[in-house]
Amino acid sequence: MTFADQTVDIETRRQRAVEALGILDTPPDERIDRVTRLARDFFDVPMVSVTLLDRDRQWRKSELGLGGNEAPREDSFCDATVARGRMLVVEDAEKDDEFADNPFVVGDPRLRFYAGQPLEAPGGEHIGTLCILDTRPRRLTEADRTVLTELAAWVQAELTREHEFTQATIVQRALLPHDTPAIEGYTLAAVAVPAGQVMGDFYDWYLHDGRLRLSLADVMGKGIGAGLVAAGVRAALRTAPDRSLVAAVSEVDQRLADDLEDVHMFVTGLHAELDPADGVVTFVDAGHGLAYILRADDTWEPLRSTGLPLGMGMYEPRSEGTATLAPGDILMCCSDGLLDILDEEDPFGHVQRELRAGGPAAAVAEAERLARSSSAPDDLTVLVVRRDA
């Protein structure tokens, strides 16, 4: 491979890496803006930029003093920094043989000083810089260089964190049911709305031997940690569907207690099975207590079975409960995030009115609308099954 081929290959990998981060053309991020402000104040410079290189442009995720978030990539100092793969310091550009005739020196913004540290993608590709700039010459001490390197590492961690959250969100969405089971005589609807990017709630449903197996769980906490636990619980409950509900829940309980002993994280949830032929619902409630049947006469009946949350290490015997959906009855299970958006004076009446006014789909859509419009502080998951009259 020639040097030219190697250069093209490096540029291809760099472009793929910056695109894979999914950050280009996204709104400002306060976590990264904090670093640019700190760099400006520490170095006492008028211009700071977190710059990502994108084909023929420099795109700035964060900037101070530069007057815009884009500039040509050609002849840019940041492009030269990325090409070198190491810190570039130009203390007086007018006296520097390489940069004296640079268009950013002889024209706007008439740079005299530049110092940039490359930023790396998770795969090690150099994708941009954290740079400080001035219109007058400056000196950069070794201590200053160390600080710039550390600040760039901070920016890099934030960029990677955002990427990890994005990937976790994509994976989590993929794990939610793609289809609503079609069961004659029943109407189903569900929604999951994260408070942040990754949620600690989940719901699941699928048909097994003609019965509807359904689950809803709420992991204590939010974020990637809770999301990882939620994915593991979902997978464990789906394993070996021929197991009884009690056996499935008991096994998950023991695994969580063993694996998360030092984390002090637990899970509440409902694991249930509906026989469409007679409307009998068999269920195990693990400390959840947020599953109800709205009867056709508009009375509420809670589903209760003895059980502590999963992962507490008590290893108590689990037991099944049963209830029957008659025509016109509605089974609803939710996470406690729903409580944050209901009418505080009459929460059950609020839910009843929505369910009766538009049915399961409309009620679930309204819950999602309220959660998103009110910036609900907790994840929201709602699952509804109506036996049609």
Short mmCIF file of C-alpha atoms in Angstrom, two decimals, residues 121-346:
data_model
loop_
_atom_site.label_atom_id
_atom_site.label_comp_id
_atom_site.label_asym_id
_atom_site.label_seq_id
_atom_site.Cartn_x
_atom_site.Cartn_y
_atom_site.Cartn_z
CA ALA A 121 -13.12 8.13 18.92
CA PRO A 122 -13.65 4.88 20.89
CA GLY A 123 -11.67 3.03 18.21
CA GLY A 124 -8.66 5.35 18.51
CA GLU A 125 -9.29 7.37 15.36
CA HIS A 126 -8.42 11.08 15.63
CA ILE A 127 -11.66 12.89 14.85
CA GLY A 128 -11.17 16.46 16.06
CA THR A 129 -9.58 18.71 18.65
CA LEU A 130 -9.99 20.76 21.76
CA CYS A 131 -8.22 23.98 20.83
CA ILE A 132 -7.50 27.39 22.29
CA LEU A 133 -6.84 30.39 20.04
CA ASP A 134 -5.81 34.03 20.24
CA THR A 135 -5.17 36.96 17.95
CA ARG A 136 -1.90 37.74 19.70
CA PRO A 137 1.22 35.59 20.26
CA ARG A 138 1.38 33.52 23.41
CA ARG A 139 3.65 31.03 25.17
CA LEU A 140 2.43 27.67 26.41
CA THR A 141 4.30 26.15 29.34
CA GLU A 142 4.65 22.43 29.98
CA ALA A 143 2.14 22.78 32.80
CA ASP A 144 -0.25 24.46 30.35
CA ARG A 145 0.20 21.61 27.89
CA THR A 146 -0.66 19.12 30.62
CA VAL A 147 -3.84 21.00 31.47
CA LEU A 148 -4.89 21.17 27.82
CA THR A 149 -4.32 17.42 27.49
CA GLU A 150 -6.41 16.72 30.58
CA LEU A 151 -9.24 18.98 29.42
CA ALA A 152 -9.23 17.26 26.03
CA ALA A 153 -9.49 13.89 27.78
CA TRP A 154 -12.49 15.24 29.66
CA VAL A 155 -14.15 16.33 26.42
CA GLN A 156 -13.33 12.99 24.85
CA ALA A 157 -14.97 11.15 27.76
CA GLU A 158 -18.11 13.26 27.43
CA LEU A 159 -18.31 12.64 23.68
CA THR A 160 -17.90 8.91 24.24
CA ARG A 161 -20.44 8.95 27.04
CA GLU A 162 -22.99 10.57 24.74
CA HIS A 163 -22.23 7.92 22.12
CA GLU A 164 -22.62 5.12 24.65
CA PHE A 165 -25.96 6.52 25.78
CA THR A 166 -27.11 6.72 22.16
CA GLN A 167 -26.08 3.13 21.48
CA ALA A 168 -27.69 1.94 24.72
CA THR A 169 -30.90 3.72 23.76
CA ILE A 170 -30.92 2.07 20.34
CA VAL A 171 -30.36 -1.39 21.84
CA GLN A 172 -32.99 -0.86 24.52
CA ARG A 173 -35.58 0.24 21.98
CA ALA A 174 -34.77 -2.85 19.93
CA LEU A 175 -35.50 -5.04 22.97
CA LEU A 176 -39.01 -3.65 23.39
CA PRO A 177 -41.72 -5.69 21.62
CA HIS A 178 -41.90 -4.78 17.94
CA ASP A 179 -45.42 -6.12 17.47
CA THR A 180 -48.58 -6.21 19.54
CA PRO A 181 -49.91 -9.78 19.83
CA ALA A 182 -53.20 -10.25 17.98
CA ILE A 183 -55.70 -12.04 20.21
CA GLU A 184 -59.31 -12.36 19.09
CA GLY A 185 -61.63 -10.68 21.55
CA TYR A 186 -58.90 -8.60 23.22
CA THR A 187 -57.35 -5.17 22.66
CA LEU A 188 -53.78 -4.50 23.78
CA ALA A 189 -51.67 -1.35 24.05
CA ALA A 190 -48.43 -0.40 25.80
CA VAL A 191 -45.78 2.31 25.91
CA ALA A 192 -42.39 2.92 27.53
CA VAL A 193 -41.06 6.48 27.91
CA PRO A 194 -37.61 7.07 29.43
CA ALA A 195 -37.03 10.02 31.75
CA GLY A 196 -33.54 10.29 30.26
CA GLN A 197 -31.89 8.41 27.41
CA VAL A 198 -31.88 4.95 28.96
CA MET A 199 -34.66 3.58 31.12
CA GLY A 200 -34.86 1.11 34.00
CA ASP A 201 -38.42 0.03 33.13
CA PHE A 202 -39.43 -2.53 30.55
CA TYR A 203 -42.47 -4.40 29.37
CA ASP A 204 -42.67 -7.56 27.35
CA TRP A 205 -45.43 -9.71 25.87
CA TYR A 206 -45.64 -12.65 23.53
CA LEU A 207 -47.87 -15.63 22.77
CA HIS A 208 -46.88 -19.07 24.10
CA ASP A 209 -49.05 -22.12 23.49
CA GLY A 210 -52.01 -19.87 22.78
CA ARG A 211 -51.61 -17.89 26.02
CA LEU A 212 -50.37 -14.33 26.41
CA ARG A 213 -47.24 -14.16 28.55
CA LEU A 214 -46.61 -10.62 29.76
CA SER A 215 -44.16 -8.86 32.07
CA LEU A 216 -43.60 -5.36 33.39
CA ALA A 217 -40.72 -4.47 35.67
CA ASP A 218 -39.16 -1.39 37.23
CA VAL A 219 -35.48 -1.42 38.23
CA MET A 220 -34.53 0.85 41.12
CA GLY A 221 -32.66 3.76 39.58
CA LYS A 222 -32.19 5.12 36.08
CA GLY A 223 -29.46 5.25 33.45
CA ILE A 224 -27.26 2.64 31.84
CA GLY A 225 -26.86 0.53 35.01
CA ALA A 226 -30.61 0.18 35.46
CA GLY A 227 -30.99 -0.43 31.73
CA LEU A 228 -28.49 -3.28 31.83
CA VAL A 229 -30.32 -4.92 34.73
CA ALA A 230 -33.67 -4.47 32.97
CA ALA A 231 -32.34 -6.15 29.82
CA GLY A 232 -31.02 -9.05 31.90
CA VAL A 233 -34.32 -9.54 33.73
CA ARG A 234 -36.26 -9.48 30.47
CA ALA A 235 -33.96 -12.08 28.92
CA ALA A 236 -34.12 -14.32 32.01
CA LEU A 237 -37.91 -14.25 32.12
CA ARG A 238 -38.08 -15.19 28.45
CA THR A 239 -35.72 -18.14 28.87
CA ALA A 240 -37.45 -21.55 28.94
CA PRO A 241 -41.03 -20.26 28.63
CA ASP A 242 -42.39 -23.68 29.65
CA ARG A 243 -41.39 -22.95 33.24
CA SER A 244 -44.13 -21.92 35.61
CA LEU A 245 -44.42 -18.24 36.50
CA VAL A 246 -43.23 -18.97 40.02
CA ALA A 247 -40.18 -20.88 38.79
CA ALA A 248 -39.24 -18.12 36.35
CA VAL A 249 -39.55 -15.33 38.93
CA SER A 250 -37.77 -17.32 41.63
CA GLU A 251 -34.81 -18.01 39.36
CA VAL A 252 -34.48 -14.36 38.38
CA ASP A 253 -34.70 -13.40 42.05
CA GLN A 254 -31.82 -15.68 42.98
CA ARG A 255 -29.64 -14.60 40.07
CA LEU A 256 -30.11 -10.91 40.86
CA ALA A 257 -29.40 -11.44 44.54
CA ASP A 258 -26.21 -13.37 43.76
CA ASP A 259 -24.95 -11.09 41.00
CA LEU A 260 -25.86 -7.71 42.49
CA GLU A 261 -25.17 -8.42 46.13
CA ASP A 262 -22.80 -5.47 46.47
CA VAL A 263 -24.78 -3.10 44.27
CA HIS A 264 -27.94 -2.92 46.38
CA MET A 265 -30.19 -2.72 43.33
CA PHE A 266 -33.56 -4.44 43.24
CA VAL A 267 -36.44 -4.87 40.80
CA THR A 268 -40.20 -4.74 41.26
CA GLY A 269 -42.41 -6.33 38.67
CA LEU A 270 -45.37 -8.37 37.52
CA HIS A 271 -45.01 -11.59 35.53
CA ALA A 272 -48.31 -12.95 34.26
CA GLU A 273 -50.11 -15.18 31.80
CA LEU A 274 -53.54 -14.67 30.27
CA ASP A 275 -55.66 -17.54 28.92
CA PRO A 276 -57.74 -15.84 26.22
CA ALA A 277 -60.31 -18.65 26.23
CA ASP A 278 -61.68 -17.88 29.68
CA GLY A 279 -59.96 -14.60 30.61
CA VAL A 280 -58.11 -16.12 33.56
CA VAL A 281 -54.98 -14.17 34.50
CA THR A 282 -52.34 -16.01 36.52
CA PHE A 283 -49.67 -13.76 37.95
CA VAL A 284 -46.76 -13.32 40.32
CA ASP A 285 -46.29 -9.85 41.80
CA ALA A 286 -42.75 -9.14 43.04
CA GLY A 287 -43.23 -6.15 45.31
CA HIS A 288 -44.72 -4.11 42.47
CA GLY A 289 -48.30 -3.46 43.53
CA LEU A 290 -49.22 -1.43 40.46
CA ALA A 291 -51.43 -3.88 38.56
CA TYR A 292 -55.20 -3.47 38.57
CA ILE A 293 -58.36 -4.59 36.85
CA LEU A 294 -60.88 -1.91 35.94
CA ARG A 295 -64.14 -3.82 35.99
CA ALA A 296 -66.93 -3.16 33.54
CA ASP A 297 -68.87 -1.45 36.37
CA ASP A 298 -65.92 0.98 36.84
CA THR A 299 -64.73 -0.49 40.12
CA TRP A 300 -61.01 -1.14 40.62
CA GLU A 301 -59.55 -4.45 41.78
CA PRO A 302 -55.84 -4.63 42.63
CA LEU A 303 -53.85 -7.75 41.72
CA ARG A 304 -52.02 -8.96 44.80
CA SER A 305 -49.70 -11.85 45.52
CA THR A 306 -47.21 -12.08 48.34
CA GLY A 307 -43.69 -11.20 47.25
CA LEU A 308 -40.80 -8.86 47.93
CA PRO A 309 -38.90 -7.14 45.10
CA LEU A 310 -36.40 -9.23 43.15
CA GLY A 311 -32.76 -9.17 44.15
CA MET A 312 -33.17 -8.48 47.87
CA GLY A 313 -31.58 -11.79 48.83
CA MET A 314 -34.46 -13.05 50.97
CA TYR A 315 -35.15 -16.09 48.76
CA GLU A 316 -38.72 -16.23 50.02
CA PRO A 317 -41.20 -18.68 48.46
CA ARG A 318 -43.17 -17.10 45.63
CA SER A 319 -46.87 -17.71 45.06
CA GLU A 320 -49.29 -17.21 42.18
CA GLY A 321 -52.45 -15.19 42.23
CA THR A 322 -55.37 -15.42 39.83
CA ALA A 323 -58.06 -13.12 38.54
CA THR A 324 -60.53 -13.27 35.68
CA LEU A 325 -61.16 -10.70 32.99
CA ALA A 326 -64.84 -10.63 32.10
CA PRO A 327 -66.06 -8.89 28.94
CA GLY A 328 -65.54 -5.14 29.34
CA ASP A 329 -62.82 -5.55 32.00
CA ILE A 330 -59.40 -3.93 31.57
CA LEU A 331 -56.10 -5.12 33.03
CA MET A 332 -53.62 -2.29 33.54
CA CYS A 333 -50.09 -2.50 34.89
CA CYS A 334 -47.72 0.46 35.13
CA SER A 335 -44.47 1.65 36.61
CA ASP A 336 -44.55 4.28 39.34
CA GLY A 337 -43.62 6.92 36.77
CA LEU A 338 -47.33 7.07 35.88
CA LEU A 339 -48.10 8.40 39.35
CA ASP A 340 -46.09 11.55 38.60
CA ILE A 341 -48.39 12.66 35.78
CA LEU A 342 -51.84 11.68 37.06
CA ASP A 343 -54.39 13.98 38.65
CA GLU A 344 -53.23 14.08 42.28
CA GLU A 345 -56.78 14.58 43.52
CA ASP A 346 -58.26 11.62 41.66
#
